[in-house]
PDB file of C-alpha atoms in Angstrom:
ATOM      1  CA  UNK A   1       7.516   5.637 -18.133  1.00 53.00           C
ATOM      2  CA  UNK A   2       9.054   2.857 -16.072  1.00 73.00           C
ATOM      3  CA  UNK A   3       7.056   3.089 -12.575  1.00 92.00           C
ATOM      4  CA  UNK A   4       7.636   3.709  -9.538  1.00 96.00           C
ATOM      5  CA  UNK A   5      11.970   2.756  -9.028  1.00 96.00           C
ATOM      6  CA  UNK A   6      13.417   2.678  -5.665  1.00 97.00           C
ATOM      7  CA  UNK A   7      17.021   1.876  -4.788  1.00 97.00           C
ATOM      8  CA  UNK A   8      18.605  -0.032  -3.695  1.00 97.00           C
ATOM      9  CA  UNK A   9      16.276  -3.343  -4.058  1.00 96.00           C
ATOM     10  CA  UNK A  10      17.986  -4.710  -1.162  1.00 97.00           C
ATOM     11  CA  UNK A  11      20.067  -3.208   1.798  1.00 97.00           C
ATOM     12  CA  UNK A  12      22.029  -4.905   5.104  1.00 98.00           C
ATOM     13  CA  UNK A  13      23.429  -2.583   7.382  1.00 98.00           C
ATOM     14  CA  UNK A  14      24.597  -3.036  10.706  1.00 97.00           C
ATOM     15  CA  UNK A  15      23.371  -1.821  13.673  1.00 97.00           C
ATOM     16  CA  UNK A  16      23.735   1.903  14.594  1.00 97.00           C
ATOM     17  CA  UNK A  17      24.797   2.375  11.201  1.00 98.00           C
ATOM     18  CA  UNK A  18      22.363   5.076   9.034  1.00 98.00           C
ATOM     19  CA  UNK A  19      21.082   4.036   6.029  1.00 98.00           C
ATOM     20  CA  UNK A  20      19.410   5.754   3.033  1.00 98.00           C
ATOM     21  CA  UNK A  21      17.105   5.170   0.455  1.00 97.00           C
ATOM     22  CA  UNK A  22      16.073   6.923  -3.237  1.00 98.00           C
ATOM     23  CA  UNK A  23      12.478   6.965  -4.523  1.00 98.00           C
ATOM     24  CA  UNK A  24      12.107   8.079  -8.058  1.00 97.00           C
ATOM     25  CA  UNK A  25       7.948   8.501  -8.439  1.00 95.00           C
ATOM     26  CA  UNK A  26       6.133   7.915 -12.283  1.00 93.00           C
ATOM     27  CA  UNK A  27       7.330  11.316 -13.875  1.00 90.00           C
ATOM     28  CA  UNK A  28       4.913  14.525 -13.291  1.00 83.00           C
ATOM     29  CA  UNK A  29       3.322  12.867 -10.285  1.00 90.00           C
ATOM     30  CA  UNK A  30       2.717  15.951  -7.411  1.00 90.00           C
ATOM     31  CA  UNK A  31       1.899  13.603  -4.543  1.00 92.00           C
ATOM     32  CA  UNK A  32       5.051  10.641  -2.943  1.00 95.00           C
ATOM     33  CA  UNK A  33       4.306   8.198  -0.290  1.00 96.00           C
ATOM     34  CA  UNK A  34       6.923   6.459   2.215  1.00 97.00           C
ATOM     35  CA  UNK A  35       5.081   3.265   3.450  1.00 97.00           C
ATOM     36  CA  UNK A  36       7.058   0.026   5.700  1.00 96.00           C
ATOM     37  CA  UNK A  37       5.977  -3.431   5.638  1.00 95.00           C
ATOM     38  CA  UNK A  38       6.566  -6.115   8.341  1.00 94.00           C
ATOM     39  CA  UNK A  39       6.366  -9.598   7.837  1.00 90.00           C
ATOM     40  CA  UNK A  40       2.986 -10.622   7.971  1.00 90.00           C
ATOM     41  CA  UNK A  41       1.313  -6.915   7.993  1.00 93.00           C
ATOM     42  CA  UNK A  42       0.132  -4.574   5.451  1.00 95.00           C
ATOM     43  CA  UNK A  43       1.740  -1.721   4.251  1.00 95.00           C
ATOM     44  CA  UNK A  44       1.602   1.255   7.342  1.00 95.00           C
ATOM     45  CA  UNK A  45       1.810   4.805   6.018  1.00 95.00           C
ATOM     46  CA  UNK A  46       4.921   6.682   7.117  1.00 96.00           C
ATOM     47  CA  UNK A  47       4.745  10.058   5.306  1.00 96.00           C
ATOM     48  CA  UNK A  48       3.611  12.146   2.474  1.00 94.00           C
ATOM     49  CA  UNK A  49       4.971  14.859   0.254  1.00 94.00           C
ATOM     50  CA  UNK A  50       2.763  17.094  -2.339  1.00 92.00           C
ATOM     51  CA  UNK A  51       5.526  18.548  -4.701  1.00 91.00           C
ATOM     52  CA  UNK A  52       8.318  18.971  -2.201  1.00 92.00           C
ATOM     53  CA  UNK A  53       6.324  19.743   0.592  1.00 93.00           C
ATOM     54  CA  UNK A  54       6.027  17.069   3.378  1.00 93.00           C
ATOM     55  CA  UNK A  55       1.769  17.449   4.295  1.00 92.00           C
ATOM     56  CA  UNK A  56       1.546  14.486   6.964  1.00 90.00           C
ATOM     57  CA  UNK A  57       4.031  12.436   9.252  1.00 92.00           C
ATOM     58  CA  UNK A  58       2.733   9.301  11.061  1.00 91.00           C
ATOM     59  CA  UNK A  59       3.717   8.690  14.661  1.00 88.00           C
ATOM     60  CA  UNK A  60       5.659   5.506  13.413  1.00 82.00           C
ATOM     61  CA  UNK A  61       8.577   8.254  11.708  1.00 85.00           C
ATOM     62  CA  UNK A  62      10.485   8.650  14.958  1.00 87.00           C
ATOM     63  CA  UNK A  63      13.011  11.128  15.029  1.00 91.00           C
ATOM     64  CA  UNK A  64      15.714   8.697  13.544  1.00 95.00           C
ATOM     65  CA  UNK A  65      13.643   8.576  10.531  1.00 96.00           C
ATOM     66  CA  UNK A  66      13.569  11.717   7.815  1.00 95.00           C
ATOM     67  CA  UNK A  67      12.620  12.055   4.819  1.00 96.00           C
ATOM     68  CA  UNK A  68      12.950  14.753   1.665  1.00 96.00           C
ATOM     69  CA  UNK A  69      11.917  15.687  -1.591  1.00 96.00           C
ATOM     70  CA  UNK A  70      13.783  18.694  -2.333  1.00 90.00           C
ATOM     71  CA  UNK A  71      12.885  19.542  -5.786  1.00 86.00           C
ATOM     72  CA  UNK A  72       9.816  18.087  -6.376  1.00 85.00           C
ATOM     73  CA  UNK A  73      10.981  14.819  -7.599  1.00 90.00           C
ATOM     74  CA  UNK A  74      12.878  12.045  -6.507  1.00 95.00           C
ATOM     75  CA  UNK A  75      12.578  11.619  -2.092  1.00 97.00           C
ATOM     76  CA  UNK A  76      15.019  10.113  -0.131  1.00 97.00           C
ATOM     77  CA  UNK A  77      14.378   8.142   3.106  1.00 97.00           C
ATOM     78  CA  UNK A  78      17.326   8.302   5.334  1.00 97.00           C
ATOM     79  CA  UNK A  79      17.884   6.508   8.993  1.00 97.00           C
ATOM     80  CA  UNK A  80      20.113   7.205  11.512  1.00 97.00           C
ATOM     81  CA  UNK A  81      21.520   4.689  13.806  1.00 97.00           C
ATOM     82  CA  UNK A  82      19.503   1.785  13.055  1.00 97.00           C
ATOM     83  CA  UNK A  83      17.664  -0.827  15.066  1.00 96.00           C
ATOM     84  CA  UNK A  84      16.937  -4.718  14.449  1.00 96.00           C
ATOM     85  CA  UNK A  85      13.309  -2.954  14.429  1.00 95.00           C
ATOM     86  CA  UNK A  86      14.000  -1.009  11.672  1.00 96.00           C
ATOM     87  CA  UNK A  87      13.589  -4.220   9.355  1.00 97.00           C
ATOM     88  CA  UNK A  88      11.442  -4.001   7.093  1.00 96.00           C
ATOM     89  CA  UNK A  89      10.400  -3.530   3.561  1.00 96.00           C
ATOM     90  CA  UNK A  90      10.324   0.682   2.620  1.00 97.00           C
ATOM     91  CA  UNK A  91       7.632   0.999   0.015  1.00 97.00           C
ATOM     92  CA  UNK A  92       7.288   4.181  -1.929  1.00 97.00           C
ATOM     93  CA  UNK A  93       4.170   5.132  -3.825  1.00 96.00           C
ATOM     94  CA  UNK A  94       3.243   7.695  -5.745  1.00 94.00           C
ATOM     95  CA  UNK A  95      -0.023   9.280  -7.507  1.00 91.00           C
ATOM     96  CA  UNK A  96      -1.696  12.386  -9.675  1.00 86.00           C
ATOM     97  CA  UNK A  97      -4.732  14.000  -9.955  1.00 76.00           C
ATOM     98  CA  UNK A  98      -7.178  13.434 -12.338  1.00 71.00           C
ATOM     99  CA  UNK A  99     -10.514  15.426 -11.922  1.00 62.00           C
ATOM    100  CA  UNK A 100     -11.589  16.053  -8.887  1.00 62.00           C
ATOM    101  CA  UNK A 101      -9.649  13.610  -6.818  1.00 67.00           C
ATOM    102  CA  UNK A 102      -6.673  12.018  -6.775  1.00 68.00           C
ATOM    103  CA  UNK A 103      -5.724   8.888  -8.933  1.00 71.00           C
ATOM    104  CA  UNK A 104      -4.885   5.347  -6.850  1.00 85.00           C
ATOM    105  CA  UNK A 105      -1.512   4.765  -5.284  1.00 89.00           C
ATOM    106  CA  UNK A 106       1.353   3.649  -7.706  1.00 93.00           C
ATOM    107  CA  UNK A 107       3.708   1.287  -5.663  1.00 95.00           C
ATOM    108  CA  UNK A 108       7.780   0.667  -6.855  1.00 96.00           C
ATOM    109  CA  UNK A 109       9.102  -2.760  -5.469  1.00 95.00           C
ATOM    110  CA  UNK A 110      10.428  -1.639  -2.359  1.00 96.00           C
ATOM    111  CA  UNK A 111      13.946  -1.743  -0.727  1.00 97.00           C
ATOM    112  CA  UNK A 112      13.918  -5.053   1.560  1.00 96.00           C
ATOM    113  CA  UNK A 113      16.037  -3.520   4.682  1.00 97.00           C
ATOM    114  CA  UNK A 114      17.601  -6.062   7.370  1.00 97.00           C
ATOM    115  CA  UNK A 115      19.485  -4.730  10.176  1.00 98.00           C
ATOM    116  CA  UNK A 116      21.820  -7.342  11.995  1.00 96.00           C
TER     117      UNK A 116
ATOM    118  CA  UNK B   1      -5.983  -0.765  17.032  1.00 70.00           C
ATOM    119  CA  UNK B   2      -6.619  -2.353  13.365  1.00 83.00           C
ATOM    120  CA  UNK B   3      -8.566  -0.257  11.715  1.00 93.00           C
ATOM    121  CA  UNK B   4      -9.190  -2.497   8.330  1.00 97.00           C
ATOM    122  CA  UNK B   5      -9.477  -5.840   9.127  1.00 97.00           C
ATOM    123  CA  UNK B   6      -9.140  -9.282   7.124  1.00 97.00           C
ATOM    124  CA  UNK B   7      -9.831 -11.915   8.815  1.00 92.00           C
ATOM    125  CA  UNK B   8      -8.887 -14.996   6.451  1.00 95.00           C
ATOM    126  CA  UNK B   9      -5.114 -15.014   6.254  1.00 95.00           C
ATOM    127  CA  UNK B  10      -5.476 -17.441   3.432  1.00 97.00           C
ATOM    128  CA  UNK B  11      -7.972 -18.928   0.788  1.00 97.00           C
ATOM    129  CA  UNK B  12      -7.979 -21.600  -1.326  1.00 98.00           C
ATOM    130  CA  UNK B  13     -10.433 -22.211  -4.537  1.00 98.00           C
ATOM    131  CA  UNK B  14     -10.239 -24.109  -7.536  1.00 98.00           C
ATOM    132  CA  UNK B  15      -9.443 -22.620 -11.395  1.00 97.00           C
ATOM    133  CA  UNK B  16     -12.610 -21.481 -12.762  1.00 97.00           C
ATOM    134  CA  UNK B  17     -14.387 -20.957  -9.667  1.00 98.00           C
ATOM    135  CA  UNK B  18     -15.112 -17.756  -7.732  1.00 98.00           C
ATOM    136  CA  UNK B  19     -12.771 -16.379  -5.426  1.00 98.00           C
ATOM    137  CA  UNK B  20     -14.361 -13.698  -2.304  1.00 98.00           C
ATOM    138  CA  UNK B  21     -11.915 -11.840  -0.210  1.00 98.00           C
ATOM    139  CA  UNK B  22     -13.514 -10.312   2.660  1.00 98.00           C
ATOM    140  CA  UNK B  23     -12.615  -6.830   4.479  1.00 98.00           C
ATOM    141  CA  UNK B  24     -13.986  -4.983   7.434  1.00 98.00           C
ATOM    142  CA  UNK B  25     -13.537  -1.582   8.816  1.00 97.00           C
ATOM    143  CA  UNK B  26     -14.011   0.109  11.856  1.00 96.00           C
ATOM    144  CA  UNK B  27     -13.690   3.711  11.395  1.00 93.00           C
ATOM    145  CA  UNK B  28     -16.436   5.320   9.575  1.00 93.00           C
ATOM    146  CA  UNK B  29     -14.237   8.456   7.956  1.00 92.00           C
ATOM    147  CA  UNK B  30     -12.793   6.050   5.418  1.00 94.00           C
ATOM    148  CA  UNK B  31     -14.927   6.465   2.358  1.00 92.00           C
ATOM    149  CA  UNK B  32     -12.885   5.292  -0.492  1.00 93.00           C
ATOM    150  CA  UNK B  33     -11.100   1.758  -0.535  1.00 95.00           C
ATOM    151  CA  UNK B  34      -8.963   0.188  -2.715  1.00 95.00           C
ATOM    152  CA  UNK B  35      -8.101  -3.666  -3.180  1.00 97.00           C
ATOM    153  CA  UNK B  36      -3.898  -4.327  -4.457  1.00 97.00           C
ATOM    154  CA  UNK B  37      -2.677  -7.585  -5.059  1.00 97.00           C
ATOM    155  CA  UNK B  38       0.862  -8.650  -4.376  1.00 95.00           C
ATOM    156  CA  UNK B  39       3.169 -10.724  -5.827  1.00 93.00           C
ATOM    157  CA  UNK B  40       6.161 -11.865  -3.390  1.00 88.00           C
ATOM    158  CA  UNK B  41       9.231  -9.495  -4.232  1.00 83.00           C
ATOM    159  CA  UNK B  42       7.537  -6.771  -5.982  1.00 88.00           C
ATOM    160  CA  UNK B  43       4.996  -3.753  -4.993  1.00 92.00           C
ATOM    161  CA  UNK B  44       1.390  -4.034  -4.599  1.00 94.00           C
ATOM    162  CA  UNK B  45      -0.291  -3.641  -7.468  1.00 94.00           C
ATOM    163  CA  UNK B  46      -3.544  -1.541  -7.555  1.00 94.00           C
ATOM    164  CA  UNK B  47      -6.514  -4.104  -8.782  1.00 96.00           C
ATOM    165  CA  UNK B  48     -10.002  -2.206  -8.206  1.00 95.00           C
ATOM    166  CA  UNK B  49     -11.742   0.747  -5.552  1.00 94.00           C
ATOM    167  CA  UNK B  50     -15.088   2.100  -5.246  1.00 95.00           C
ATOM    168  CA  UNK B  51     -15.828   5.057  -3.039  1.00 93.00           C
ATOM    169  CA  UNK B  52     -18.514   5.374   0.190  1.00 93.00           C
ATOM    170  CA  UNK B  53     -21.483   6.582  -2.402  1.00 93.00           C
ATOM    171  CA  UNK B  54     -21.475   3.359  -4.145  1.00 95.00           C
ATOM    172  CA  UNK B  55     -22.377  -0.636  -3.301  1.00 95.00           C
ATOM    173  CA  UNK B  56     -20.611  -2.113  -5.970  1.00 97.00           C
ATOM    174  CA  UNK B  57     -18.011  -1.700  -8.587  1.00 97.00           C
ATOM    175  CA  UNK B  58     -16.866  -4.138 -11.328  1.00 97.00           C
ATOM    176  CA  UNK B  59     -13.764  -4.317 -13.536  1.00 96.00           C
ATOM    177  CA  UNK B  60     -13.835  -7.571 -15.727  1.00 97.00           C
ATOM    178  CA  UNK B  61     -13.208 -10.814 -13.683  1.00 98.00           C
ATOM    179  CA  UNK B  62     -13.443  -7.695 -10.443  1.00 98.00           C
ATOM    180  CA  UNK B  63     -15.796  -7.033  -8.476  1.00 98.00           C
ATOM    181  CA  UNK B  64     -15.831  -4.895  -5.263  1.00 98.00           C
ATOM    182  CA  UNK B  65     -19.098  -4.895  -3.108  1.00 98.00           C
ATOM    183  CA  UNK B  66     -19.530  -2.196  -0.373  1.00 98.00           C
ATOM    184  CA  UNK B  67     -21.854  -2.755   2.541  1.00 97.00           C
ATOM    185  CA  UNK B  68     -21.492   0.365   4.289  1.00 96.00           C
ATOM    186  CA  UNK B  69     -24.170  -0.228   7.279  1.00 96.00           C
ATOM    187  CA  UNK B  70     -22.306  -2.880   8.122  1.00 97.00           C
ATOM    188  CA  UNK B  71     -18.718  -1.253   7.328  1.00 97.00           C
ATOM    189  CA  UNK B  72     -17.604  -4.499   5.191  1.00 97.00           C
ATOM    190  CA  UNK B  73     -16.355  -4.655   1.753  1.00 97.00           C
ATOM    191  CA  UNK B  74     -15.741  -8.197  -0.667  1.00 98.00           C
ATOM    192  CA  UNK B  75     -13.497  -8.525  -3.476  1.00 98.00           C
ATOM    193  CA  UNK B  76     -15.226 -11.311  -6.197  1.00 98.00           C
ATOM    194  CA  UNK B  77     -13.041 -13.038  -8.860  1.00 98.00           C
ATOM    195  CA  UNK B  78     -14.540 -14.878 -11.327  1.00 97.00           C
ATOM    196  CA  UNK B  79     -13.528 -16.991 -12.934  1.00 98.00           C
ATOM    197  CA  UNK B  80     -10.302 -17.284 -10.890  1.00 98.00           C
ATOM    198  CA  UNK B  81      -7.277 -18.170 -12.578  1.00 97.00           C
ATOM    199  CA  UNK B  82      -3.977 -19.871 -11.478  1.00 96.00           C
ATOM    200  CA  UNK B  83      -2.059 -16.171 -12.440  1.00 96.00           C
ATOM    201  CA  UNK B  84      -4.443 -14.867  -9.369  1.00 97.00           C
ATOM    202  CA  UNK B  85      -2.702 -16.782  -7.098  1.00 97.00           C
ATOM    203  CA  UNK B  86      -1.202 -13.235  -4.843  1.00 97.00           C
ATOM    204  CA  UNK B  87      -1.525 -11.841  -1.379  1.00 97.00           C
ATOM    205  CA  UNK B  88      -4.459  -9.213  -1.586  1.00 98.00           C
ATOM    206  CA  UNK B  89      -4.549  -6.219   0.586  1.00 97.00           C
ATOM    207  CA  UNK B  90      -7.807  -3.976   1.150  1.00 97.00           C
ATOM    208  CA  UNK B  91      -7.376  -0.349   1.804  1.00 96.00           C
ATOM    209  CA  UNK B  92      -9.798   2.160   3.062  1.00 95.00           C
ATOM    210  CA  UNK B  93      -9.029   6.059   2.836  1.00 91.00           C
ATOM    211  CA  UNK B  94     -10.636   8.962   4.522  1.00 88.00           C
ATOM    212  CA  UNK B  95     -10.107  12.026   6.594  1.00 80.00           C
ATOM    213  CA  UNK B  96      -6.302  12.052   6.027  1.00 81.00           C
ATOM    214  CA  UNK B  97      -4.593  11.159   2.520  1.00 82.00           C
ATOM    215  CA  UNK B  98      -2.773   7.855   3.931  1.00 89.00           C
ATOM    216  CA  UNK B  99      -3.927   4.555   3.114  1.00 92.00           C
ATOM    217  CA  UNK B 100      -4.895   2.023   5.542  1.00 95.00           C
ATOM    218  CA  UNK B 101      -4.346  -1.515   5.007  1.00 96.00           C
ATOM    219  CA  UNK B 102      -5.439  -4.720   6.186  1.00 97.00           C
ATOM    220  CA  UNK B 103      -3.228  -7.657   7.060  1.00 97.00           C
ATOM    221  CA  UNK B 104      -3.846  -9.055   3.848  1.00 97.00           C
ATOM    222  CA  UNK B 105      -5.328 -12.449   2.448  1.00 98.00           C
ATOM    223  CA  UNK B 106      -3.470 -14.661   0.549  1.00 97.00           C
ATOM    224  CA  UNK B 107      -5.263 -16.414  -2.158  1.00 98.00           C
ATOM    225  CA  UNK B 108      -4.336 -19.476  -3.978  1.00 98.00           C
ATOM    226  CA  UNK B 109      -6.145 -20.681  -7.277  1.00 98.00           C
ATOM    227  CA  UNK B 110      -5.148 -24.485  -7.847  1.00 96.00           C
ATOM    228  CA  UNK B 111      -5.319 -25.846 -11.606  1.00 93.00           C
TER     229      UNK B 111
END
């Protein structure tokens, strides 16, 4: 088991173009998290799937922003029409349970996203 | 509104010595937090947690100490060593499934 992989690593796009981006969690893992970091911030939650259902959306996923996990697995992060504001790094994470709660947060490296 | 707060953007200490990252947090749902360390260019990397019904947790060189009256947590290294030298983010969870993060510290351990 490799980790958490997201593609691509890196990604400039310009503006008003949409963009999208593949999570692949640790294998067997039920729960996937979308997080963005800013320069100079921690990592702000963005969404959440158990399985392929999406539980919890934070106010920061506009309606340019959607995101999928269709069988279970992999989740894509797509986009549309992008914004300078939209920079950022896209972290996935993903996690199990063990017992009665679940296990911490396993990040991937992130795809570093620059609008110009 | 920041919910989990650290206050020292940076720290510097010398190899060998101990390292203590501080964290605060204002909403009192959270009752499990987490400490990751980053290296620039990759993912956080989870380091240590202890949850609400516990004051302190330790993991080798890693300890976590929760003061929950006054809604502050510390992260202790010792000793600390050059390899250290990351951006650490505390975490709180609670109420919802998200993590919330601080700002992050950046530490640097100087041979």
């Amino acid at each position: 088991d490799t980790g958490v992989s997201q593609n691509p690593r890196h990604k400039i796009t310009k503006r008003g173009q949409n963009v999208t981006f593949r999570c692949d969690p640790i294998s067997e893992h039920n729960r996937l998290y979308w997080y963005r970091q800013t320069l100079g911030q921690g990592p702000e939650f963005l969404t959440y799937f158990q399985n392929e259902a999406q539980l919890e959306k934070s106010r920061l996923l506009s309606d340019r922003f959607s995101a999928e996990r269709p069988k279970g697995s992999f989740s894509t992060l797509e986009i549309q029409r992008t914004e300078q504001g939209d920079s950022a790094m896209y972290l996935c994470a993903s996690s199990d349970r063990t017992g009665t709660r679940w296990t911490e947060a396993f990040f991937g490296q992130g795809t570093r996203l620059t609008v110009v | 509104d920041q919910q989990v707060k650290q206050n020292s953007p940076s720290l510097s200490v010398q190899e060998g010595r101990i390292s203590i990252l501080n964290c605060d947090y204002t909403n009192s749902m959270f009752d499990y937090f987490l400490w990751y360390k980053k290296y620039p260019a990759e993912g956080p990397t989870f380091l240590i947690s202890i949850s609400s019904i516990k004051d302190k947790n330790e993991d080798g060189r890693f300890t976590v100490f929760l003061n929950k009256s006054a809604k502050h947590l510390s992260l202790h290294i010792v000793p600390s060593q050059p390899g250290d030298s990351a951006v650490y983010f505390c975490a709180a969870q609670g109420g919802s499934e998200k993590l919330v993060f601080g700002k992050g510290t950046k530490l640097t351990v100087n041979p």
